[in-house]
């Protein structure tokens, strides 16, 4: 069983697996440890991850990025319209009530929802993992930002199901990083907690968590977020200044050309990375637009001045997290940074100044979250034994339940899960009702959740509610509300209870028996609950699963067809060159010219009508060529390997003959006849080899050889098998020698001993 952690990033994702008594970050098909978070659509197939990256500029209208930012949102969402639509070249549209994309796929306009897009990408991560571990991937843990709402979490969870993954937990990014930090620490205190601040600035957001560690567990104390502060915002700052400079210097307007914008964004991102380690960075963009090349130099001091408004926000989120935890900087013991954007020197400086601590380097900034997710998966999975470590995560946003007013009640809402409520968590609420009723779940502070997301979470109707008795008294209803391990709200069950009187006899202090009556609530009957949430309906979920299965099968067939086509093309070119080169003597002159014609014809055909053919056509043509070509290759290979095999057999014959005729002491115990048998067997092998080589010398190189290298190797093994048991025969154990010399004392002792034996015999 696989144990996998996916760090699902907005720019790129990292995969970790638990194996070999540790956590390994695995590489993708081009040996990168991070896979671009991109999905691209073509005329024949989809391109995912690295394959999509190569088309990011050339096929920009059909290449989707920033998928994580689309999760769980609608196309009318202010965030989508004002931010994501400007950063995504693909047209954003409504798909089944969700934000999705319109792309040209298989030669026609098609639409896909954000859930489908994430599912496609997760399927790619699944396939990368399966190839690496040589096993199917099922159980996994996927990371999401702590600021993700119920609808966003449901979207990722649905996407994982469509991709055929069994997500054991959606874990918050920094909680995963904290787990990776804590489980490796063997010096955690048992009483007074160690308080650590984790700072994560990734491609599109900024998160801070305050976490307390004691031996065997971590507890998240608080979290704060700035969801519009990340690497892409710094890229945008650089882009704006470069675009202005290029307009002044080269008289071109980059903003008027979408391809130019993409090229500029790639250059700005590279510039930002270089400036994190160097005082200045060169920017060179070939053919940015209108066949113009542009170049400039960016200084770190200029960059820091341009982005001053962003750097000023670094401290705000840190201070919010401390305030929510009820702590000051003096209470913090360590600071850990993760996320690529935290490499910017000005950000590091600000974190140091606010917290008054040197930054720790315990964690790998790019891989810590993925590793923590794999550890969480190993802890949950029954097949792995991991050191016990408890994770106490929290609810980021308070959640309330409300209901329609009744004559008997003044209150119509309750905060069921308050800020920093632990995850998972269950609450049981009591209602007094005579008829069915509905509970409405929503966020307490809509202004705190990401802008544009509906604060409504769901509604839950409790059915079949009736009066408790014939007199019409209302029933007591218990409702079980749960915030599950993914951070998703649900009403798990509802049931009626009735008050029953329980009578028991007790003995008082005077020894007298008394009757005591107590009242207890007893479960009476389960009530059906009808839930309405942002989760996909079953018909829509089934539709998405079927579509993904069909697209995945089509992609695999296209890939296999392309591989067959490439194999045919490679074979045509390679054999054409070698038949006129090293293989020339090993092909029958009577078929050589025709074979060359066939090879040339296949190469020409591939670039003409053979460019788009079924896989079976390529396989059939390749097999037809190999019927002629494979024997040629085999004859050439045999001619190359035969001399080496001959030398091996002759050396073995010589070595065994010398050992058999040797006068060495270690062979002195072997009978002469056995040694002669070895000499005879070696000589027989030599005569066989000479005879076969003589026959082979009379066979043309283009004819089937009569002596194969494997035959020579087989004969060598037979000679060794014959001689080895004889030469390795152990020496017989030496016979004990009689002691022929005795001292006078020895003779006396011997006589005395014999006398004793004679006396003993007399007694008998």
XYZ file of C-alpha atoms in Angstrom:
764
model
C 0.000 0.000 0.000
C 1.275 3.469 -0.887
C 1.676 6.280 1.644
C 1.831 9.554 -0.280
C 1.776 13.266 0.512
C 0.865 15.817 -2.180
C 1.816 19.445 -1.588
C -0.694 20.928 -4.036
C 0.816 24.280 -4.990
C -0.480 27.109 -7.145
C 2.771 27.311 -9.157
C 4.147 23.798 -8.685
C 3.559 20.708 -6.574
C 5.838 18.358 -4.648
C 5.250 14.638 -4.037
C 6.632 12.684 -1.071
C 6.333 8.999 -0.225
C 7.038 7.079 2.952
C 9.503 4.240 2.264
C 12.853 2.829 3.328
C 12.203 3.922 6.923
C 12.012 7.568 5.847
C 10.329 10.138 3.608
C 11.510 10.540 -0.001
C 10.654 13.376 -2.377
C 10.216 11.775 -5.784
C 11.141 13.153 -9.195
C 8.881 13.495 -12.212
C 9.522 12.270 -15.757
C 12.186 14.921 -16.392
C 13.883 14.369 -13.016
C 12.548 17.544 -11.386
C 11.526 17.381 -7.732
C 8.618 19.785 -8.329
C 5.985 19.522 -11.076
C 4.461 22.655 -12.679
C 0.780 23.118 -11.766
C -0.424 23.428 -15.345
C -3.001 21.733 -17.586
C -2.891 22.314 -21.350
C -5.349 21.181 -24.022
C -4.382 20.231 -27.578
C -5.937 18.974 -30.798
C -5.380 15.327 -29.862
C -4.701 15.150 -26.127
C -4.146 16.914 -22.830
C -0.706 17.929 -21.588
C -0.151 17.886 -17.829
C 2.658 19.185 -15.629
C 5.999 19.381 -17.425
C 4.419 18.700 -20.828
C 2.064 21.649 -20.301
C 4.975 23.874 -19.255
C 6.531 23.527 -22.702
C 3.301 24.904 -24.206
C 2.715 27.698 -21.701
C 3.580 30.399 -24.255
C 2.889 28.735 -27.612
C -0.543 27.411 -26.522
C -1.366 30.053 -23.907
C -5.075 30.303 -24.804
C -5.559 26.659 -23.843
C -3.115 26.342 -20.924
C -4.588 26.724 -17.440
C -2.561 27.961 -14.465
C -3.501 29.194 -10.964
C -5.888 26.241 -10.580
C -5.689 26.278 -6.790
C -6.994 29.855 -6.742
C -10.060 28.758 -8.741
C -11.031 25.963 -6.329
C -14.545 26.247 -4.903
C -15.323 29.615 -6.525
C -17.914 30.923 -8.957
C -17.303 32.929 -12.107
C -19.104 35.948 -10.639
C -16.831 35.968 -7.601
C -15.206 39.406 -7.235
C -11.836 37.751 -6.622
C -12.140 35.837 -9.892
C -13.137 38.835 -11.965
C -10.690 41.339 -10.498
C -7.604 39.161 -9.982
C -7.612 35.681 -11.512
C -9.172 36.659 -14.853
C -6.292 39.106 -15.394
C -3.633 36.510 -14.528
C -5.136 33.646 -16.542
C -4.964 33.882 -20.373
C -7.683 31.224 -20.687
C -11.284 32.406 -20.856
C -13.078 31.856 -17.518
C -16.718 30.779 -17.728
C -19.484 29.265 -15.610
C -19.495 25.462 -15.611
C -22.182 23.707 -13.547
C -22.341 26.641 -11.148
C -18.553 26.762 -10.689
C -15.841 28.822 -12.287
C -14.302 26.920 -15.164
C -12.485 27.442 -18.453
C -13.369 27.412 -22.147
C -10.641 25.807 -24.247
C -10.110 24.276 -27.660
C -9.748 20.553 -27.061
C -9.877 17.838 -29.741
C -10.604 20.529 -32.325
C -13.716 21.945 -30.648
C -14.657 24.378 -27.896
C -15.149 22.593 -24.570
C -15.613 23.708 -20.977
C -14.220 22.223 -17.765
C -14.929 23.166 -14.159
C -12.213 23.997 -11.635
C -12.854 20.653 -9.923
C -12.234 18.791 -13.185
C -9.034 20.759 -13.802
C -7.659 19.955 -10.342
C -8.661 16.304 -10.835
C -6.733 16.182 -14.130
C -3.639 17.554 -12.436
C -3.945 15.242 -9.411
C -4.189 12.364 -11.889
C -0.811 13.427 -13.290
C 0.710 13.498 -9.789
C -0.802 10.054 -9.195
C 0.787 8.666 -12.375
C 4.207 10.156 -11.525
C 4.026 8.495 -8.111
C 2.824 5.146 -9.454
C 5.702 5.033 -11.955
C 8.250 5.814 -9.246
C 7.034 3.329 -6.622
C 5.994 0.722 -9.210
C 2.642 0.327 -7.500
C -0.865 1.726 -7.660
C -1.525 4.899 -5.679
C -4.639 5.170 -3.557
C -4.235 6.498 -0.012
C -2.839 9.999 0.187
C -2.867 13.244 2.140
C -3.291 16.518 0.239
C -2.290 19.913 1.605
C -4.446 23.025 1.309
C -3.997 26.561 2.669
C -5.368 27.049 6.164
C -7.564 29.870 4.820
C -9.492 27.553 2.500
C -13.218 27.600 3.245
C -15.675 24.691 3.340
C -16.523 25.038 -0.372
C -12.848 25.164 -1.391
C -12.008 22.093 0.676
C -14.948 20.194 -0.791
C -13.719 21.082 -4.293
C -10.244 19.606 -3.677
C -11.728 16.538 -1.990
C -14.083 15.947 -4.935
C -11.197 16.393 -7.369
C -9.159 13.741 -5.548
C -12.069 11.302 -5.782
C -12.458 11.960 -9.525
C -8.716 11.255 -9.902
C -9.168 7.881 -8.188
C -7.391 8.892 -4.992
C -8.478 8.066 -1.462
C -7.661 11.278 0.391
C -7.273 10.307 4.051
C -6.975 13.935 5.083
C -6.863 17.465 3.760
C -4.211 18.976 6.001
C -3.365 22.651 6.320
C -0.033 23.555 4.711
C 1.719 24.817 7.818
C 0.281 22.090 10.023
C 2.004 19.582 7.717
C 5.261 21.547 7.970
C 4.920 21.679 11.769
C 4.421 17.904 11.902
C 7.595 17.373 9.870
C 9.425 19.686 12.278
C 8.100 18.200 15.514
C 8.259 14.478 14.812
C 12.006 14.660 14.153
C 12.747 16.565 17.367
C 13.864 14.257 20.149
C 14.382 17.073 22.671
C 10.835 18.431 22.931
C 9.860 19.429 26.479
C 7.351 17.419 28.492
C 5.734 20.329 30.329
C 6.465 23.897 29.239
C 5.701 24.051 25.492
C 8.191 25.145 22.858
C 6.516 27.869 20.773
C 7.493 28.023 17.105
C 6.299 30.454 14.442
C 5.980 28.968 10.954
C 5.947 31.423 8.046
C 4.921 30.276 4.558
C 5.015 32.657 1.599
C 4.360 30.789 -1.605
C 3.371 31.743 -5.113
C 0.064 33.404 -4.270
C -0.484 33.649 -0.508
C 1.086 34.260 2.895
C 0.347 32.192 6.014
C 1.623 32.322 9.585
C 0.993 29.757 12.322
C 1.986 29.780 15.964
C 2.482 26.181 17.109
C 3.246 24.837 20.577
C 5.213 21.600 20.876
C 5.496 19.199 23.776
C 6.756 15.652 23.674
C 4.586 13.611 21.324
C 2.229 16.332 20.122
C 1.762 19.721 18.499
C -1.026 22.220 19.057
C -1.791 25.030 16.648
C -2.352 28.158 18.765
C -3.299 30.582 16.019
C -3.112 31.318 12.318
C -3.177 34.480 10.219
C -3.279 34.949 6.472
C -2.735 37.448 3.682
C -4.120 35.749 0.603
C -2.942 38.468 -1.802
C 0.716 38.410 -0.854
C 2.948 35.955 -2.666
C 5.586 35.411 -5.298
C 3.298 36.322 -8.173
C 2.613 39.733 -6.600
C 6.346 40.478 -6.553
C 6.562 39.223 -10.147
C 3.843 41.678 -11.078
C 5.792 44.577 -9.539
C 8.874 43.701 -11.605
C 6.737 43.259 -14.744
C 5.167 46.693 -14.398
C 8.517 48.441 -14.134
C 10.089 46.394 -16.943
C 7.105 47.042 -19.214
C 7.431 50.773 -18.570
C 11.176 50.684 -19.251
C 10.766 48.704 -22.474
C 8.110 51.119 -23.680
C 10.465 54.036 -23.118
C 13.568 52.279 -24.430
C 12.231 50.077 -27.266
C 8.889 51.750 -28.056
C 6.876 48.562 -27.530
C 3.739 48.085 -25.412
C 4.036 44.666 -23.762
C 0.529 44.916 -22.260
C -0.993 44.863 -25.746
C 0.256 41.337 -26.503
C -0.715 38.315 -24.386
C 2.265 36.223 -25.487
C 4.588 39.100 -24.638
C 2.993 39.319 -21.187
C 3.686 35.644 -20.586
C 7.302 35.976 -21.728
C 7.692 38.998 -19.471
C 6.181 37.123 -16.515
C 8.642 34.244 -16.944
C 11.541 36.720 -17.090
C 10.270 38.622 -14.018
C 10.021 35.414 -11.995
C 13.581 34.467 -12.948
C 14.775 37.983 -12.102
C 13.162 37.776 -8.652
C 14.909 34.467 -7.918
C 18.293 35.811 -8.992
C 17.868 38.945 -6.850
C 17.226 36.760 -3.785
C 20.860 35.645 -3.948
C 22.584 38.459 -5.865
C 22.658 42.285 -5.739
C 21.577 42.565 -9.368
C 20.043 40.488 -12.142
C 20.247 40.681 -15.936
C 16.973 40.424 -17.870
C 17.174 39.239 -21.473
C 14.073 38.319 -23.479
C 14.434 37.169 -27.052
C 11.666 38.117 -29.479
C 9.351 39.429 -26.799
C 7.087 40.873 -29.520
C 7.376 42.255 -33.045
C 10.630 40.243 -33.377
C 12.268 42.565 -30.844
C 14.853 41.433 -28.279
C 14.986 43.373 -25.019
C 17.462 43.504 -22.137
C 18.127 45.443 -18.955
C 19.715 45.204 -15.496
C 17.636 45.197 -12.281
C 19.262 46.084 -8.953
C 18.038 44.575 -5.695
C 17.811 48.037 -4.118
C 15.513 49.168 -6.942
C 13.365 46.055 -6.572
C 13.004 46.605 -2.819
C 11.959 50.186 -3.464
C 9.392 49.120 -6.091
C 7.896 46.504 -3.731
C 8.002 48.561 -0.541
C 4.190 48.516 -0.269
C 4.321 44.700 -0.225
C 7.198 44.386 2.210
C 5.310 46.641 4.610
C 2.577 43.988 4.866
C 5.004 41.274 6.022
C 4.922 42.445 9.632
C 1.129 42.830 9.767
C 0.333 39.135 9.375
C 3.013 38.141 11.894
C 1.566 40.499 14.496
C -1.969 39.252 13.834
C -0.879 35.666 14.456
C 0.820 36.613 17.740
C -2.225 38.571 18.894
C -4.604 35.682 18.120
C -2.339 33.334 20.096
C -2.205 35.776 23.011
C 1.574 35.842 22.824
C 4.334 38.353 22.349
C 7.591 37.999 20.437
C 9.313 37.171 23.756
C 7.191 33.995 24.044
C 8.497 32.599 20.749
C 11.365 30.103 20.873
C 12.056 29.609 17.140
C 11.072 30.748 13.647
C 10.832 28.467 10.602
C 10.397 29.707 7.025
C 8.948 27.676 4.145
C 7.885 28.654 0.639
C 10.056 30.006 -2.152
C 9.171 33.672 -1.654
C 10.656 33.668 1.872
C 14.070 33.641 0.172
C 13.694 37.355 -0.588
C 16.195 39.040 1.768
C 13.877 41.926 2.726
C 11.246 39.461 3.934
C 13.780 37.590 6.071
C 14.920 40.887 7.576
C 11.356 41.901 8.467
C 10.605 38.537 10.112
C 13.772 38.818 12.204
C 12.895 42.355 13.296
C 9.297 41.554 14.287
C 10.067 38.359 16.198
C 13.530 39.258 17.430
C 14.806 35.788 16.544
C 17.285 34.332 14.105
C 15.596 32.232 11.431
C 16.001 28.469 11.817
C 16.972 26.257 8.907
C 15.561 22.951 10.140
C 13.158 22.551 7.217
C 13.638 22.370 3.460
C 11.741 25.440 2.245
C 10.444 23.786 -0.922
C 9.738 20.276 0.357
C 8.818 20.559 4.059
C 5.049 20.706 3.467
C 5.047 17.668 1.167
C 7.174 15.665 3.602
C 4.835 16.570 6.449
C 1.839 15.444 4.387
C 3.492 12.049 3.763
C 4.181 11.727 7.493
C 0.536 12.508 8.246
C -0.503 9.831 5.738
C 1.845 7.313 7.381
C 0.406 8.119 10.823
C -3.172 7.581 9.600
C -2.398 4.527 7.451
C -2.657 1.170 9.259
C 0.225 -0.362 7.282
C 2.946 1.950 8.605
C 4.304 2.121 12.098
C 5.271 5.676 12.973
C 6.345 7.176 16.265
C 3.173 8.377 17.972
C 2.691 12.090 17.422
C -0.600 13.885 17.936
C -1.667 16.771 15.698
C -4.111 19.300 17.180
C -5.200 21.579 14.343
C -7.719 24.422 14.534
C -10.706 25.892 12.742
C -9.696 29.118 10.977
C -13.120 30.730 10.816
C -15.948 30.589 13.430
C -19.046 28.730 12.192
C -22.606 29.281 13.360
C -25.906 27.463 12.982
C -29.128 29.424 12.660
C -32.781 28.438 12.387
C -36.202 29.899 11.877
C -37.663 31.422 15.055
C -40.274 29.591 17.134
C -42.723 30.967 19.730
C -40.894 29.126 22.490
C -37.362 30.341 21.656
C -35.748 33.737 21.667
C -32.372 32.666 20.239
C -32.186 31.747 16.567
C -28.462 31.023 16.178
C -25.464 29.595 17.980
C -21.724 29.639 17.322
C -21.140 25.908 17.140
C -17.430 25.963 16.282
C -15.637 29.050 17.546
C -12.306 30.445 16.440
C -9.424 28.053 17.140
C -11.833 25.155 17.761
C -9.895 21.900 17.392
C -10.179 19.742 14.237
C -11.795 17.213 14.140
C -14.548 18.117 16.595
C -18.115 17.022 17.346
C -20.912 18.953 19.081
C -24.348 17.678 20.101
C -27.107 20.290 20.171
C -30.574 19.911 21.677
C -33.709 21.335 20.058
C -37.346 21.147 21.152
C -39.598 20.716 18.131
C -42.942 19.272 17.087
C -42.328 19.371 13.329
C -39.446 19.171 10.834
C -36.969 22.069 10.941
C -33.910 23.347 9.077
C -30.498 24.428 10.339
C -28.484 26.927 8.286
C -24.676 26.839 8.576
C -22.594 29.898 7.744
C -19.449 31.751 8.745
C -19.827 34.122 11.685
C -17.618 36.844 10.203
C -18.111 37.010 6.399
C -15.555 39.800 6.193
C -12.803 37.433 7.364
C -13.188 34.767 4.687
C -11.690 35.255 1.190
C -13.452 38.045 -0.646
C -16.179 36.920 -3.001
C -16.815 33.530 -1.385
C -20.375 33.003 -0.146
C -20.377 32.767 3.685
C -23.185 30.200 3.420
C -21.907 26.663 4.097
C -25.031 24.534 3.895
C -28.456 23.722 5.223
C -29.607 20.594 7.016
C -33.270 19.650 7.312
C -34.276 17.316 10.139
C -37.223 15.243 8.880
C -39.974 13.144 10.487
C -40.165 15.262 13.651
C -43.448 14.740 15.539
C -44.880 15.690 18.940
C -43.638 13.567 21.800
C -47.126 12.395 22.837
C -50.816 12.659 22.077
C -51.118 15.842 24.097
C -48.898 17.605 21.558
C -45.810 18.217 23.702
C -42.730 18.898 21.572
C -39.983 16.301 21.252
C -36.416 16.716 22.381
C -34.165 16.435 19.332
C -30.429 15.791 19.554
C -28.434 16.941 16.512
C -24.834 15.751 16.055
C -22.733 18.346 14.210
C -19.193 17.528 13.149
C -16.210 19.445 11.799
C -14.360 16.506 10.281
C -10.671 15.765 9.745
C -10.727 17.723 6.454
C -12.155 20.846 8.121
C -15.550 20.265 6.440
C -18.852 20.743 8.295
C -21.609 18.132 8.356
C -24.660 17.147 10.379
C -23.921 13.493 11.012
C -27.156 12.445 12.655
C -30.286 13.494 14.500
C -32.482 11.544 16.889
C -35.292 12.019 19.394
C -34.811 11.417 23.091
C -37.286 10.910 25.890
C -36.997 11.334 29.600
C -37.395 8.086 31.528
C -37.605 7.617 35.260
C -35.103 5.163 36.644
C -35.839 3.593 40.065
C -33.169 1.958 42.193
C -32.748 0.883 45.806
C -29.904 2.319 47.840
C -28.767 1.797 51.420
C -28.485 4.938 53.525
C -25.909 5.594 56.235
C -28.232 4.102 58.873
C -28.336 0.835 56.991
C -31.907 1.297 55.859
C -32.944 0.711 52.248
C -34.440 3.602 50.347
C -35.886 4.014 46.861
C -34.148 6.607 44.642
C -35.689 7.939 41.453
C -33.545 9.512 38.737
C -34.432 10.883 35.317
C -32.355 10.016 32.261
C -32.567 10.965 28.588
C -32.818 7.841 26.464
C -32.433 7.672 22.683
C -35.761 6.934 21.101
C -35.515 7.032 17.283
C -33.171 8.174 14.492
C -34.377 10.980 12.249
C -33.406 11.422 8.600
C -31.251 14.439 7.732
C -31.388 16.008 4.269
C -28.206 17.970 3.584
C -27.694 20.733 1.067
C -24.078 21.868 0.685
C -21.661 22.983 -2.013
C -20.666 19.344 -2.587
C -21.244 18.020 -6.103
C -24.426 16.067 -6.704
C -23.985 12.360 -7.344
C -25.077 12.571 -11.033
C -22.587 15.398 -11.652
C -19.851 13.537 -9.781
C -20.500 10.411 -11.849
C -20.393 12.503 -15.025
C -17.021 14.010 -14.082
C -15.572 10.605 -13.180
C -16.703 9.162 -16.523
C -15.283 12.120 -18.473
C -11.949 11.913 -16.678
C -11.748 8.177 -17.300
C -12.382 8.664 -21.019
C -9.865 11.518 -21.325
C -7.238 9.567 -19.382
C -7.701 6.492 -21.583
C -7.501 8.664 -24.694
C -4.287 10.320 -23.448
C -2.710 6.927 -22.776
C -3.671 5.675 -26.234
C -2.289 8.831 -27.868
C 0.937 8.491 -25.868
C 1.260 4.833 -26.855
C 0.556 5.700 -30.503
C 3.143 8.470 -30.430
C 5.659 6.087 -28.871
C 4.971 3.512 -31.618
C 5.383 6.193 -34.288
C 8.659 7.380 -32.745
C 9.929 3.795 -32.537
C 9.193 3.278 -36.231
C 10.883 6.556 -37.163
C 13.955 5.849 -35.034
C 14.251 2.336 -36.456
C 14.009 3.666 -40.014
C 16.768 6.238 -39.540
C 19.047 3.989 -37.463
C 18.836 0.941 -39.740
C 19.231 3.037 -42.885
C 22.513 4.438 -41.576
C 23.833 1.153 -40.182
C 22.926 -1.011 -43.186
C 25.187 1.232 -45.239
C 27.755 1.223 -42.429
C 28.637 -1.431 -39.832
C 25.791 -3.792 -40.864
C 26.714 -3.776 -44.572
C 28.566 -7.128 -44.527
C 25.830 -8.856 -42.525
C 22.886 -8.346 -44.871
C 22.263 -10.488 -47.928
C 23.205 -8.447 -51.014
C 20.077 -9.776 -52.673
C 17.775 -8.039 -50.147
C 19.920 -5.059 -49.167
C 18.761 -2.665 -51.890
C 15.087 -3.474 -51.344
C 15.435 -3.165 -47.570
C 17.003 0.275 -47.970
C 14.133 1.295 -50.234
C 11.628 0.093 -47.630
C 13.412 2.047 -44.882
C 13.450 5.232 -46.936
C 9.817 4.740 -47.869
C 8.786 4.421 -44.212
C 10.690 7.562 -43.205
C 9.060 9.523 -46.041
C 5.633 8.050 -45.238
C 5.825 9.177 -41.588
C 6.234 12.801 -42.662
C 3.401 12.522 -45.151
C 0.236 10.458 -44.783
C 1.735 8.478 -41.904
C 1.778 11.458 -39.566
C -1.595 10.574 -38.028
C -2.284 6.845 -38.088
C -3.570 4.318 -35.536
C -1.041 2.632 -33.296
C -1.606 -0.729 -35.005
C -0.404 0.662 -38.352
C 2.930 1.803 -36.880
C 3.385 -1.502 -35.043
C 2.617 -3.497 -38.193
C 5.124 -1.573 -40.313
C 7.813 -1.838 -37.632
C 7.328 -5.602 -37.326
C 7.571 -5.976 -41.116
C 10.914 -4.138 -41.161
C 12.219 -6.085 -38.178
C 11.632 -9.394 -39.978
C 14.500 -8.379 -42.265
C 16.461 -6.169 -39.908
C 16.514 -8.231 -36.703
C 18.491 -11.167 -38.224
C 20.997 -8.629 -39.581
C 21.398 -7.077 -36.128
C 21.706 -10.546 -34.587
C 24.451 -11.601 -37.035
C 26.373 -8.384 -36.389
C 26.017 -8.777 -32.631
C 27.182 -12.396 -32.811
C 30.247 -11.404 -34.843
C 31.074 -8.794 -32.182
C 30.538 -11.075 -29.183
C 31.981 -14.346 -30.550
C 35.707 -13.423 -30.159
C 35.149 -12.479 -26.534
C 33.310 -15.731 -25.849
C 36.113 -17.664 -27.619
C 38.760 -16.004 -25.440
C 36.769 -16.816 -22.340
C 36.527 -20.523 -23.204
C 40.210 -20.819 -24.179
C 41.312 -19.110 -20.967
C 39.131 -21.473 -18.940
C 40.549 -24.517 -20.782
C 44.112 -23.359 -20.151
C 43.479 -22.547 -16.481
C 41.804 -25.874 -15.673
C 44.414 -27.878 -17.576
C 47.228 -26.171 -15.641
C 45.511 -26.785 -12.311
C 44.921 -30.459 -13.134
C 48.586 -30.979 -14.087
C 49.886 -28.886 -11.222
C 52.161 -30.429 -8.565
C 50.780 -28.024 -6.025
C 50.327 -29.547 -2.538
C 46.661 -28.532 -2.424
C 45.906 -30.932 -5.315
C 48.126 -33.829 -4.099
C 45.178 -35.753 -2.645
C 43.315 -35.888 -5.979
C 43.747 -39.228 -7.786
C 45.787 -39.001 -11.016
C 42.921 -40.484 -13.016
C 40.565 -37.687 -11.911
C 43.141 -35.097 -12.943
C 43.514 -36.802 -16.299
C 39.725 -36.702 -16.757
C 39.848 -32.903 -16.400
C 42.638 -32.684 -18.983
C 40.665 -34.879 -21.376
C 37.446 -32.851 -20.896
C 39.302 -29.589 -21.517
C 40.930 -31.013 -24.631
C 37.545 -32.165 -25.911
C 36.200 -28.648 -25.463
C 39.184 -27.192 -27.329
C 38.687 -29.567 -30.264
C 34.949 -28.713 -30.368
C 35.730 -24.987 -30.419
C 38.342 -25.322 -33.179
C 35.983 -27.451 -35.259
C 33.062 -25.010 -34.879
C 35.235 -21.984 -35.625
C 36.487 -23.657 -38.779
C 32.913 -24.251 -39.914
C 31.964 -20.657 -39.062
C 34.892 -19.339 -41.113
C 33.320 -20.883 -44.224
C 29.922 -19.234 -43.612
C 29.357 -15.807 -45.230
C 28.788 -12.988 -42.730
C 25.307 -12.376 -44.135
C 24.287 -15.998 -43.562
C 23.005 -17.589 -40.377
C 25.997 -18.373 -38.130
C 26.659 -21.973 -37.148
C 28.424 -20.963 -33.934
C 26.744 -18.623 -31.469
C 28.400 -16.902 -28.549
C 25.829 -18.425 -26.204
C 26.881 -21.920 -27.409
C 30.485 -21.113 -26.505
C 29.430 -19.795 -23.099
C 27.379 -22.946 -22.528
C 30.405 -25.136 -23.324
C 32.561 -23.056 -20.967
C 30.036 -23.525 -18.158
C 29.939 -27.287 -18.846
C 33.753 -27.604 -18.553
C 33.750 -25.597 -15.319
C 30.893 -27.699 -13.918
C 32.885 -30.879 -14.699
C 36.208 -29.762 -13.230
C 35.204 -27.758 -10.189
C 33.900 -30.631 -7.999
C 37.092 -32.580 -8.640
C 39.483 -29.717 -7.915
C 37.513 -28.686 -4.837
C 37.443 -32.202 -3.386
C 38.472 -31.814 0.298
C 41.603 -33.483 1.638
C 41.014 -36.620 3.801
C 41.450 -36.128 7.530
C 44.993 -37.120 8.725
C 45.339 -40.457 10.623
C 46.526 -40.209 14.297
C 50.227 -41.247 14.688
C 51.292 -43.777 17.400
C 53.636 -42.432 20.110
C 56.786 -44.631 19.620
C 59.038 -42.945 22.175
C 58.605 -43.231 25.901
C 60.551 -41.943 28.843
C 61.530 -44.189 31.745
C 58.766 -42.579 33.815
C 56.295 -43.300 31.040
C 57.319 -46.989 30.993
C 56.992 -47.197 34.755
C 53.577 -45.606 34.658
C 52.568 -48.003 31.894
C 53.662 -51.066 33.946
C 51.902 -49.695 37.010
C 48.774 -49.159 35.015
C 48.857 -52.674 33.604
C 49.328 -54.036 37.109
C 46.246 -52.189 38.281
C 44.222 -53.585 35.380
C 45.439 -57.114 36.196
C 44.461 -56.640 39.862
C 41.083 -55.366 38.805
C 40.620 -58.403 36.642
C 41.642 -60.676 39.540
C 39.022 -59.038 41.743
C 36.396 -59.653 39.122
